[in-house]
Coordinates of C-alpha atoms and ligand atoms in Angstrom, one line a residue:
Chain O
X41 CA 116.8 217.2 137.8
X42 CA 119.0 214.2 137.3
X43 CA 120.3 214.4 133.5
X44 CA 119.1 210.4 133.9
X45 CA 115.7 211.4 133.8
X46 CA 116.5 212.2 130.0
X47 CA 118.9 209.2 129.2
X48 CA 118.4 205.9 131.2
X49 CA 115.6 203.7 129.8
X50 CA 114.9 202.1 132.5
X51 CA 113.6 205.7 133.9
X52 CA 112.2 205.8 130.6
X53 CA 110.3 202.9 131.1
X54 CA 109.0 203.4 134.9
X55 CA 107.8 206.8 133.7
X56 CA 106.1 205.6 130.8
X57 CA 104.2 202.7 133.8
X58 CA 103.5 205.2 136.2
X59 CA 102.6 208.4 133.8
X60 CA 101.6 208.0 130.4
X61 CA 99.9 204.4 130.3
X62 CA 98.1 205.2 133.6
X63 CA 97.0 208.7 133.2
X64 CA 94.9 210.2 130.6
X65 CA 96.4 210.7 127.9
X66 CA 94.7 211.9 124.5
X67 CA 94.0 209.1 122.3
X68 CA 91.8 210.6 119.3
X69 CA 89.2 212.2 118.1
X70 CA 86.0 210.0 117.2
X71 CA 85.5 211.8 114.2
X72 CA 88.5 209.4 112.8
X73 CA 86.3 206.6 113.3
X74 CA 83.2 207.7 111.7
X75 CA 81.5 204.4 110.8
X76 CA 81.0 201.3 112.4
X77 CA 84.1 198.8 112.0
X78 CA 86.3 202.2 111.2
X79 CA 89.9 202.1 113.4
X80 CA 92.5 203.8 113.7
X81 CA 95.9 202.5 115.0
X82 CA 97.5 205.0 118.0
X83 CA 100.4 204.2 120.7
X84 CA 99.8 205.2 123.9
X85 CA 102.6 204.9 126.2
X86 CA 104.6 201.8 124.7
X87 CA 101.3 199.9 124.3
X88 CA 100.0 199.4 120.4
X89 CA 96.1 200.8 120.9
X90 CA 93.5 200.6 118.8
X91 CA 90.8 203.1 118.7
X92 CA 87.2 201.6 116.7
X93 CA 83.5 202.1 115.9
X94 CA 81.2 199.6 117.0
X95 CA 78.4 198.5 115.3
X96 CA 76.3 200.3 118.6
X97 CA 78.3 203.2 117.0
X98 CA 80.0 203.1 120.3
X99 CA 83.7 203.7 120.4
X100 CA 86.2 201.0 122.3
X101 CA 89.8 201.4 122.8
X102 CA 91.5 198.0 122.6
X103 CA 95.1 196.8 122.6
X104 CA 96.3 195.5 119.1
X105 CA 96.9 192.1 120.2
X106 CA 94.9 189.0 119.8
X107 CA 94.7 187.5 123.1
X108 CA 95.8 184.3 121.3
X109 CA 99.6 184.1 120.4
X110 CA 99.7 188.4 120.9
X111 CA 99.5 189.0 117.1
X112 CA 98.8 192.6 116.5
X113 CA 95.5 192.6 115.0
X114 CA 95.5 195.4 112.4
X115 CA 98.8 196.0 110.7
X116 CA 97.8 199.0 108.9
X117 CA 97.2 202.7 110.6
X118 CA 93.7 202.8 109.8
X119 CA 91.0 201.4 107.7
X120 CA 87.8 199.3 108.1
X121 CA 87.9 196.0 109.6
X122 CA 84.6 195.1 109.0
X123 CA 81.5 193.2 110.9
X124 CA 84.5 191.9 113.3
X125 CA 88.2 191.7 113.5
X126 CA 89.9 188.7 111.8
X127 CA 93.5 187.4 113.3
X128 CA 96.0 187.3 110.4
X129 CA 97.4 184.5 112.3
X130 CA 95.2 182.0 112.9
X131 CA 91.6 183.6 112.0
X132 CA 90.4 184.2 115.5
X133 CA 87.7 186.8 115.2
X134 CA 86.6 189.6 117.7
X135 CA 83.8 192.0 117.5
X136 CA 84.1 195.2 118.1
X137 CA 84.8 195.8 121.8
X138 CA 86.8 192.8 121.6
X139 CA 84.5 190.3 122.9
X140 CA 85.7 186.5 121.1
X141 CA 83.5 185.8 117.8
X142 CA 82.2 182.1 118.0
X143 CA 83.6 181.5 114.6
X144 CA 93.0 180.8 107.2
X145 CA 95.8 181.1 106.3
X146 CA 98.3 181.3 102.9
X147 CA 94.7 181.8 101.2
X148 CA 96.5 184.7 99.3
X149 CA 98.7 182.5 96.7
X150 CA 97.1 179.4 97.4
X151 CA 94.3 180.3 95.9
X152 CA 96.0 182.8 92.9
X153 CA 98.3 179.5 92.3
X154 CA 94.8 177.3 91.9
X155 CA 93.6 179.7 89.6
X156 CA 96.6 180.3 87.2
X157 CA 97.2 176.1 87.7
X158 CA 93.8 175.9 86.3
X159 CA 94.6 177.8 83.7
X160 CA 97.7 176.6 82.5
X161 CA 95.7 173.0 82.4
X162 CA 93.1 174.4 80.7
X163 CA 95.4 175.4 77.8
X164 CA 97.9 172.6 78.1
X165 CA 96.4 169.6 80.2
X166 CA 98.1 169.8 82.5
X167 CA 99.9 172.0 85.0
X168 CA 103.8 171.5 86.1
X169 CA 103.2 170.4 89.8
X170 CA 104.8 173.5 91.2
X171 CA 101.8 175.0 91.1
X172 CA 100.3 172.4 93.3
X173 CA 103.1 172.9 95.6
X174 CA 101.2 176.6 95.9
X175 CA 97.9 175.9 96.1
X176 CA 97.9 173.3 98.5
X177 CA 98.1 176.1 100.9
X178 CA 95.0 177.1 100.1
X179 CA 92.2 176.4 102.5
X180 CA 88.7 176.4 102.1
X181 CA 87.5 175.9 105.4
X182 CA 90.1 175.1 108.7
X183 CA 88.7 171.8 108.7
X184 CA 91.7 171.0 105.7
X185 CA 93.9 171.2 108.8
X186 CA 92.2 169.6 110.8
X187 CA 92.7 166.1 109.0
X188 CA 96.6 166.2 109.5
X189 CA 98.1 165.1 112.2
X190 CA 101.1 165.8 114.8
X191 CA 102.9 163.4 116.4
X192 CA 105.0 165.0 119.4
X193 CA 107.9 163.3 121.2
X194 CA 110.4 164.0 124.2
X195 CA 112.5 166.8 124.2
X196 CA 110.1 168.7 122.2
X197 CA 110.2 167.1 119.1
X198 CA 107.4 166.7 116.7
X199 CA 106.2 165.0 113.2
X200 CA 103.8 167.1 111.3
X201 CA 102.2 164.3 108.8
X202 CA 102.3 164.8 105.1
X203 CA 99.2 166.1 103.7
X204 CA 101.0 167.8 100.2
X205 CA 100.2 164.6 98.0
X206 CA 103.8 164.5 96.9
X207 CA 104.0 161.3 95.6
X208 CA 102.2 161.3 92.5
X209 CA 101.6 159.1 89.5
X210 CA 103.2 161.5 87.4
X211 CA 105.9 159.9 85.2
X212 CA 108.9 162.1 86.8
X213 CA 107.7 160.1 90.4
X214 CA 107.3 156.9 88.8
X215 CA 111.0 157.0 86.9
X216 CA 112.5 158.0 90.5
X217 CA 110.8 154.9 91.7
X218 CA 112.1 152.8 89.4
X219 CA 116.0 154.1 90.1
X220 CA 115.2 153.1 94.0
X221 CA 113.6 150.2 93.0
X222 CA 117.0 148.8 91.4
X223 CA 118.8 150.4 94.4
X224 CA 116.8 149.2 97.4
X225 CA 114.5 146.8 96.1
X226 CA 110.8 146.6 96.5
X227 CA 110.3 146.4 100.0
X228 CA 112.9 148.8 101.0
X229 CA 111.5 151.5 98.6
X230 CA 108.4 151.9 100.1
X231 CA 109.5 151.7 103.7
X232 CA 111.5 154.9 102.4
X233 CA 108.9 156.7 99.9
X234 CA 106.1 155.1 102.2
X235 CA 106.9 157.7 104.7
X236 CA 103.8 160.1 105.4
X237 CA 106.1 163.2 106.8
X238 CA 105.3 166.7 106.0
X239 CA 108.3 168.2 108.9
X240 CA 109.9 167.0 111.3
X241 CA 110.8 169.1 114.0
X242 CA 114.0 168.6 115.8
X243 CA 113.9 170.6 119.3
X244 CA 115.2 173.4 119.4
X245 CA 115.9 174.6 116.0
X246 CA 115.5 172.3 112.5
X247 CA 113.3 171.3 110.7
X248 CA 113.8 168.5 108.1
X249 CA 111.6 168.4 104.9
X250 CA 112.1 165.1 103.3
X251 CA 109.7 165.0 100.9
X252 CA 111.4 167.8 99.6
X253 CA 114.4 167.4 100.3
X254 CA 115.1 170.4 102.4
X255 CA 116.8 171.4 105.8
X256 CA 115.8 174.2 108.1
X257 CA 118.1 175.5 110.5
X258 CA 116.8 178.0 112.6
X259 CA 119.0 180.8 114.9
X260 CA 117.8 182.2 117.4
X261 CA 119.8 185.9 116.9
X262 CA 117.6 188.0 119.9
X263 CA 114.4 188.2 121.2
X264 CA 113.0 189.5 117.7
X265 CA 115.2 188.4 115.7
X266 CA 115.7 185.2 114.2
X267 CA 117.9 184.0 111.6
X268 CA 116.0 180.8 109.3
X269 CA 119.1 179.0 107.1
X270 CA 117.4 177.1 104.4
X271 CA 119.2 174.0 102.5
X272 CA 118.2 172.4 99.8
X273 CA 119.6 168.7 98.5
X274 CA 119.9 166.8 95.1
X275 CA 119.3 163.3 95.7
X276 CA 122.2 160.8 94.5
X277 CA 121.5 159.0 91.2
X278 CA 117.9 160.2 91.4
X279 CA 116.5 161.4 88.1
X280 CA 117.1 165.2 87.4
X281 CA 113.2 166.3 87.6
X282 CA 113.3 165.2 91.3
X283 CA 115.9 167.8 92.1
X284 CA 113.7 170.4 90.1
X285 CA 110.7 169.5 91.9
X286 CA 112.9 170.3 94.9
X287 CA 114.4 173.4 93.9
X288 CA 111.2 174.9 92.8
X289 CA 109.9 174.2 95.7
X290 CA 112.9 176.3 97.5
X291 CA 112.8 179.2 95.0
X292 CA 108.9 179.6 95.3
X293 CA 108.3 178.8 98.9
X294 CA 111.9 179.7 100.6
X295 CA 113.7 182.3 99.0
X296 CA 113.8 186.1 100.3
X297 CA 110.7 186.8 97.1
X298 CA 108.5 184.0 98.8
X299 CA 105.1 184.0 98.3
X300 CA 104.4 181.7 101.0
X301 CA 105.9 182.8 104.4
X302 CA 105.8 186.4 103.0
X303 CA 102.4 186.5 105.3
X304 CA 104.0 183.8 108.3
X305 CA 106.7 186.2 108.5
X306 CA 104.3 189.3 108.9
X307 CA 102.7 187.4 111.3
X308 CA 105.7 186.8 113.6
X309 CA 106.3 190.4 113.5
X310 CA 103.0 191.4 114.4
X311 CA 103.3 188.9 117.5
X312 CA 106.3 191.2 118.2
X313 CA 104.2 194.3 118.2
X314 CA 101.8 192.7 119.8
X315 CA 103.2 191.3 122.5
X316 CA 104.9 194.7 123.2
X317 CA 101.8 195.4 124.7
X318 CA 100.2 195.4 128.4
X319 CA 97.1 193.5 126.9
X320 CA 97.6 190.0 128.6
X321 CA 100.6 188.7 130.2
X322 CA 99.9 185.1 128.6
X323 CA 99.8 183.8 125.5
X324 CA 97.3 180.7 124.5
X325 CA 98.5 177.4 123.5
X326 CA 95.0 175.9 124.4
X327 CA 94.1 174.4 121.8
X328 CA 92.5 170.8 122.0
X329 CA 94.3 170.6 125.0
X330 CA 93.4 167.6 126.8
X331 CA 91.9 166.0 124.0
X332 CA 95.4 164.8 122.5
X333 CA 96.1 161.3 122.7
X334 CA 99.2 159.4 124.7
X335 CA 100.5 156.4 123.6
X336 CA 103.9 155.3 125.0
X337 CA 105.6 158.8 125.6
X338 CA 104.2 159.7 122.2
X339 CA 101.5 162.6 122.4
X340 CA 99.1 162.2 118.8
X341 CA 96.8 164.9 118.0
X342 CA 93.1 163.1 118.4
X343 CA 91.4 162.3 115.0
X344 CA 90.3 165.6 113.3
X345 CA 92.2 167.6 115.4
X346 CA 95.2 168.4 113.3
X347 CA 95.2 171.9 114.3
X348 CA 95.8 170.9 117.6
X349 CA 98.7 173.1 119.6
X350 CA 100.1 169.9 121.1
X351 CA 103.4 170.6 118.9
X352 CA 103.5 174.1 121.4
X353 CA 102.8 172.6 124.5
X354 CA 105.0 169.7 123.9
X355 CA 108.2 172.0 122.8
X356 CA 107.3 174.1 126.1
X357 CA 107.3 171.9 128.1
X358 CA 110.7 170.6 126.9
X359 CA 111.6 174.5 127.4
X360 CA 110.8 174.5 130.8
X361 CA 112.8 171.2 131.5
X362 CA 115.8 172.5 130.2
X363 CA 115.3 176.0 131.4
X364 CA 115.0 174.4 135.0
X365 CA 118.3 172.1 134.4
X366 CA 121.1 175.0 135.8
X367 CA 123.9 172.5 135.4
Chain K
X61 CA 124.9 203.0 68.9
X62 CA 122.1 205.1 67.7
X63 CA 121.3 207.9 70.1
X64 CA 117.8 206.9 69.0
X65 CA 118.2 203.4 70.4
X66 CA 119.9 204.7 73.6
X67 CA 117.2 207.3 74.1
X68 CA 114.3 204.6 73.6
X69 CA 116.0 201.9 75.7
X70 CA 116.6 204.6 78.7
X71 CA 112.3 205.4 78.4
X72 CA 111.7 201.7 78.2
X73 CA 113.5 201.5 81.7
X74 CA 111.8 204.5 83.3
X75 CA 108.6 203.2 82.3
X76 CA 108.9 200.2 83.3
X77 CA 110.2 201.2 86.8
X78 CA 107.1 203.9 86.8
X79 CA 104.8 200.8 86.7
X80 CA 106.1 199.1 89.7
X81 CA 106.0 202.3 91.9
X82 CA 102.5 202.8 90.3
X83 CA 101.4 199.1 90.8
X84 CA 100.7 198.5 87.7
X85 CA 101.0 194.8 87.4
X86 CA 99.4 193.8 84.8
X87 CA 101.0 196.7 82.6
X88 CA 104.4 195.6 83.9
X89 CA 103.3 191.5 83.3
X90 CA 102.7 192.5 79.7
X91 CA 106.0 194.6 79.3
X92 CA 107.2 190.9 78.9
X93 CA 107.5 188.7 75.9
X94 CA 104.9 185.7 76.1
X95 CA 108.2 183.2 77.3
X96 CA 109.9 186.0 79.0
X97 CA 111.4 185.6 82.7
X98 CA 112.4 187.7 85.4
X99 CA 115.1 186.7 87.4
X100 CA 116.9 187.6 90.5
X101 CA 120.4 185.5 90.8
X102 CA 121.2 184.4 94.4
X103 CA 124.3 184.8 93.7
X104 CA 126.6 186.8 90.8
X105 CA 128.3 184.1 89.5
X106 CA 125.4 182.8 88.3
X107 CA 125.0 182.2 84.6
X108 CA 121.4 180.8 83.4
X109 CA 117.9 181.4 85.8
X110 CA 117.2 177.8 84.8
X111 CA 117.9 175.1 87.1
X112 CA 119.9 177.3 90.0
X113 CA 118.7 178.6 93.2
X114 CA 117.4 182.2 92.9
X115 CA 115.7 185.0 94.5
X116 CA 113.1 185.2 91.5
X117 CA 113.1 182.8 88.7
X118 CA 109.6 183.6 87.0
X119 CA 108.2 183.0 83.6
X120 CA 104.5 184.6 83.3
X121 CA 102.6 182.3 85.2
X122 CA 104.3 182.9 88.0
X123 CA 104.5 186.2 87.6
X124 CA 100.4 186.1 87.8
X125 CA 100.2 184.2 90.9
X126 CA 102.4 186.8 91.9
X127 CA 100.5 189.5 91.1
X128 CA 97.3 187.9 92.1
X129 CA 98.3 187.1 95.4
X130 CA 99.7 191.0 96.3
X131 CA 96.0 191.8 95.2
X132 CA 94.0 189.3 97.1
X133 CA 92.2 190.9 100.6
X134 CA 94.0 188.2 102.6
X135 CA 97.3 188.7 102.1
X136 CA 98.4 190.2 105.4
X137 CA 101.5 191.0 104.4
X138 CA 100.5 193.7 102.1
X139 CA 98.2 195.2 104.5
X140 CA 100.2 198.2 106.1
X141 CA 101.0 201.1 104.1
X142 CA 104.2 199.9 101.5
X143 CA 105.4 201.9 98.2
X144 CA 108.3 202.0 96.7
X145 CA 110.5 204.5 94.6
X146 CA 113.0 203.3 91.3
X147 CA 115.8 205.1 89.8
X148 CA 116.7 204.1 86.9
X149 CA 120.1 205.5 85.4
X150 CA 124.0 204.5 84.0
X151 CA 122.0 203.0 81.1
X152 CA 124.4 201.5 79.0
X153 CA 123.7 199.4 75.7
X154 CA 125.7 196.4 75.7
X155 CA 124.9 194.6 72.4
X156 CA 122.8 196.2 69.8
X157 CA 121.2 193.0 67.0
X158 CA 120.4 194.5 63.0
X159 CA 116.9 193.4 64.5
X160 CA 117.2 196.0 67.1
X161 CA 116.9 194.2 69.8
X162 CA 119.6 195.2 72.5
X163 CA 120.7 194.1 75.8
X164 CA 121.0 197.0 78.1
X165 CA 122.7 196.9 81.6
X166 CA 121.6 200.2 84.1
X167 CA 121.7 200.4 87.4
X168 CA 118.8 201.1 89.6
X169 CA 118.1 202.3 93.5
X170 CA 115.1 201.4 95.0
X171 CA 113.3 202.6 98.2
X172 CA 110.7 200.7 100.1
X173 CA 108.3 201.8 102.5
X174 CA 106.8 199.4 104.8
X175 CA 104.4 201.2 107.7
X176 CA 107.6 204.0 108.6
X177 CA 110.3 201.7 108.3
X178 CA 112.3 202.2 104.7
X179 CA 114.3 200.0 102.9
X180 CA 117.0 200.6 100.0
X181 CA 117.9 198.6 97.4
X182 CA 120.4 198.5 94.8
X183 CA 121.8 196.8 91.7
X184 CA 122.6 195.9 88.7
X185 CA 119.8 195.7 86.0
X186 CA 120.7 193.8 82.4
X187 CA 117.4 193.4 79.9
X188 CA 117.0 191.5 77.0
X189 CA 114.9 193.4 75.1
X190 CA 113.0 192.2 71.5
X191 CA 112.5 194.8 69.5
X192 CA 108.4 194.5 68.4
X193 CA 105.4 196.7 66.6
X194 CA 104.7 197.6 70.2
X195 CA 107.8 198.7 71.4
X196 CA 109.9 196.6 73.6
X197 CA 109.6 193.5 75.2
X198 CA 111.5 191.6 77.7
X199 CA 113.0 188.5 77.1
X200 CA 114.9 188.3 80.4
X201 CA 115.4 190.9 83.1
X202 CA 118.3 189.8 85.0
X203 CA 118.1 192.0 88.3
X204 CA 121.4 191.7 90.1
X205 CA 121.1 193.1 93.9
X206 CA 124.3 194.2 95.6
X207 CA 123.1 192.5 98.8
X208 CA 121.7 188.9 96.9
X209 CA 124.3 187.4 99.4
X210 CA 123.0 188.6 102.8
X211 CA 120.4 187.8 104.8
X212 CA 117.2 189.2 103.9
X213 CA 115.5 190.8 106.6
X214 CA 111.5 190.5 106.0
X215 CA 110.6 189.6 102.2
X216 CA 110.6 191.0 99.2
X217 CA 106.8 191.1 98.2
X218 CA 106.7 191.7 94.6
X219 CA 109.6 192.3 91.9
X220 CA 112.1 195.1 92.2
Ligands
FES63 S1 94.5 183.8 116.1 FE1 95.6 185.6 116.7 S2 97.5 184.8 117.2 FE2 96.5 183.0 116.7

């Protein structure tokens, strides 16, 4: 034998093709799944399997990845997943043998933030509007997301429409309008603070959050790795509970302990995992595709349709342009 | 300093850190005076947790969202198997009040287990403690990591 056969991964990897995710190889025992919706996690070859019980008490072996964006579906060993399988991602759901349900996300805190906010108010009026900087990512049904709406330009940029309520009547707001008021005057004010902008997205790596005052900067380090810079800005001469809003905002949401992209962040690694895996060679960006709406080079998600994947297709498809440029 | 108050500081600290490994939330939450705050500095030089940039900055409330969300079935994140292991030691009391309260540096190592990938962390601990009926009671936990300046691969889920 060539000592290769022991070192070179790319041996590695033809023998795991050819041997061990072609043959038989030993998967589990279906006592480990004794009940419908029990699974159990296994890696065969380099793929991410999952073994289950149907509710036909049938057993399927699946790949852990949502045929979707490849998310791995079940992030733990084993456990029960229930009736069907739910996406962490986007909340696709499979039954059992991995047949598409006909059917959210950041429900977690969104909805423990409504809660304690609700408390707090109960005992003190009202609730700092941190909270609500929370539990606005809490959705009821996806139809929340649906109202918002993209707007996606050349080069793969894109305008994700505000749908936070952060300009409220509260009197912190209205003093901050007052300062731009003497500042700008009336008409210029509102052209500013008018401004119905959740993100924008600047092709191929920031993100501006105006309404709160923040700048993304994301770095691409490798394939799975990816390095997300996060800035946050004190507004000149604004009044000082605008820069707290801000920086709560950025300590709740952004830092390393955040309780909101703790889950986004799981789920980019699961796509990892999941897309480690021989169960599709495509991922989906499908969605209300060819019901978005084109109005001079600008592509607008249709009217309830926010959840559109326009934003994807149209950053692709600057992708592919520049990817095809070999200047 | 009293070998008394060294002694009960040092089991305040192991009990404490028991509770996280055991996750017991709402018996760590209560370890807290009713305006107390745990804080993580983003960076050493940092003074106050009010106002600045942190890691953690969180008074009780947030502290129950906290808590809340690690406990709610849809939080993804906490799905796989995760557990974590404390050592608490170098206690040291730093300023000892007639009231008996005392702030107390230490220094802690913490190990993380996420699915079968493990994590360490280490740092600097400094707690405020009030001396009450009940025992102690935080008044601040300043937790001082020795990497609060590097990038932070994946998150840090609930308090360390
Ligand atoms: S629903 Fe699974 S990746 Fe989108």
């Amino acid at each position: 034998m060539r000592k290769e056969v022991y070192t070179d991964p790319q041996i590695f990897d033809l023998e795991m093709e050819r041997i061990h995710e072609r043959y038989w190889i030993y998967c589990g025992h279906e006592s480990q799944v004794p009940k419908p919706g029990d699974y159990t996690a296994v890696q065969i070859g380099r793929q991410p399997m999952l073994m289950v019980r149907g509710n036909d008490k049938s057993v399927h072996v699946l790949y852990n990845r949502c045929p979707h964006r490849g998310n791995m579906m079940c992030g733990d060993r084993h456990g029960n997943t229930g009736e069907f399988f739910r996406c962490s991602y986007h909340a696709w759901t499979f039954q059992h043998d991995g047949a598409l349900h006909p059917s959210v996300v950041h429900q977690s805190t969104g909805r423990a933030a409504y809660e304690v906010e609700k408390d707090i108010a109960k005992k003190t009026g009202k609730a700092p509007l941190s909270y609500h900087m929370l539990s606005a990512f809490a959705t009821v049904t996806i139809d929340k997301w649906d109202n918002f709406q993209t707007l996606n330009y050349r080069y793969g940029h894109c305008i994700l429409t505000g749908y936070m309520g952060l300009r409220p009547k509260d009197p912190d707001t209205l003093a901050y309008e007052k300062v731009m008021h003497k500042a700008y005057g009336k008409q210029r004010t509102e052209k500013i603070l008018g401004v119905n902008i959740h993100h924008v997205l600047i092709y191929p790596g920031l993100s501006v959050q105006s309404p709160l005052q923040q700048l993304r900067a994301v770095r691409p380090l490798g394939v799975d790795k990816t390095l997300t810079e996060i800035w946050h800005f004190r507004l000149k001469g604004a009044p000082e509970p605008i820069y707290r809003r801000s920086l709560a905002y950025y300590n709740l949401v952004n830092s390393p302990a955040t309780m909101i992209n703790a889950d986004d962040l799981e789920n980019f690694w699961k796509c990892h995992q999941g897309l480690a895996s021989n169960g599709g060679d495509w991922v989906s960006f499908g969605r209300f595709h060819g019901r978005d709406i084109e109005k001079g080079g600008v592509v607008e998600t249709g009217p309830n349709m926010g959840t559109s994947e326009a934003p994807m297709r149209n950053q692709m498809k600057a992708w592919a342009e520049y990817m095809g440029n070999g200047r | 300093m009293s070998a008394k108050a060294q002694h009960d500081a040092e089991q305040f600290l192991y009990r404490q850190a028991a509770l996280l490994d055991g996750k017991q939330w709402q018996a760590w939450i209560d370890l807290f005076t009713p305006d107390g705050v745990y804080w993580m500095p983003a960076d050493p030089a940092h003074k106050h947790w009010d106002g600045m940039p942190a890691i953690f900055a969180e008074d009780k409330n947030l502290m129950t969202v906290r808590m809340r969300r690690v406990l709610h079935p849809d939080a993804w994140s906490q799905r796989p198997l995760w557990g974590t292991n404390h050592v608490v030691s170098n206690v040291i009391i730093d300023k000892a009040a007639k009231n008996g309260d005392l702030v107390v540096r230490s220094r802690f190592h913490m190990m993380e287990l996420r699915r079968d990938d493990v994590r360490h962390f280490a740092g600097q601990y400094t707690h405020h403690l009030k001396k009450t009926k009940g025992g102690y009671r935080v008044k601040l936990q300043r937790v001082d990591m020795t990497n609060a300046q590097a990038a932070y691969d994946y998150v840090l889920q609930v308090w360390v």
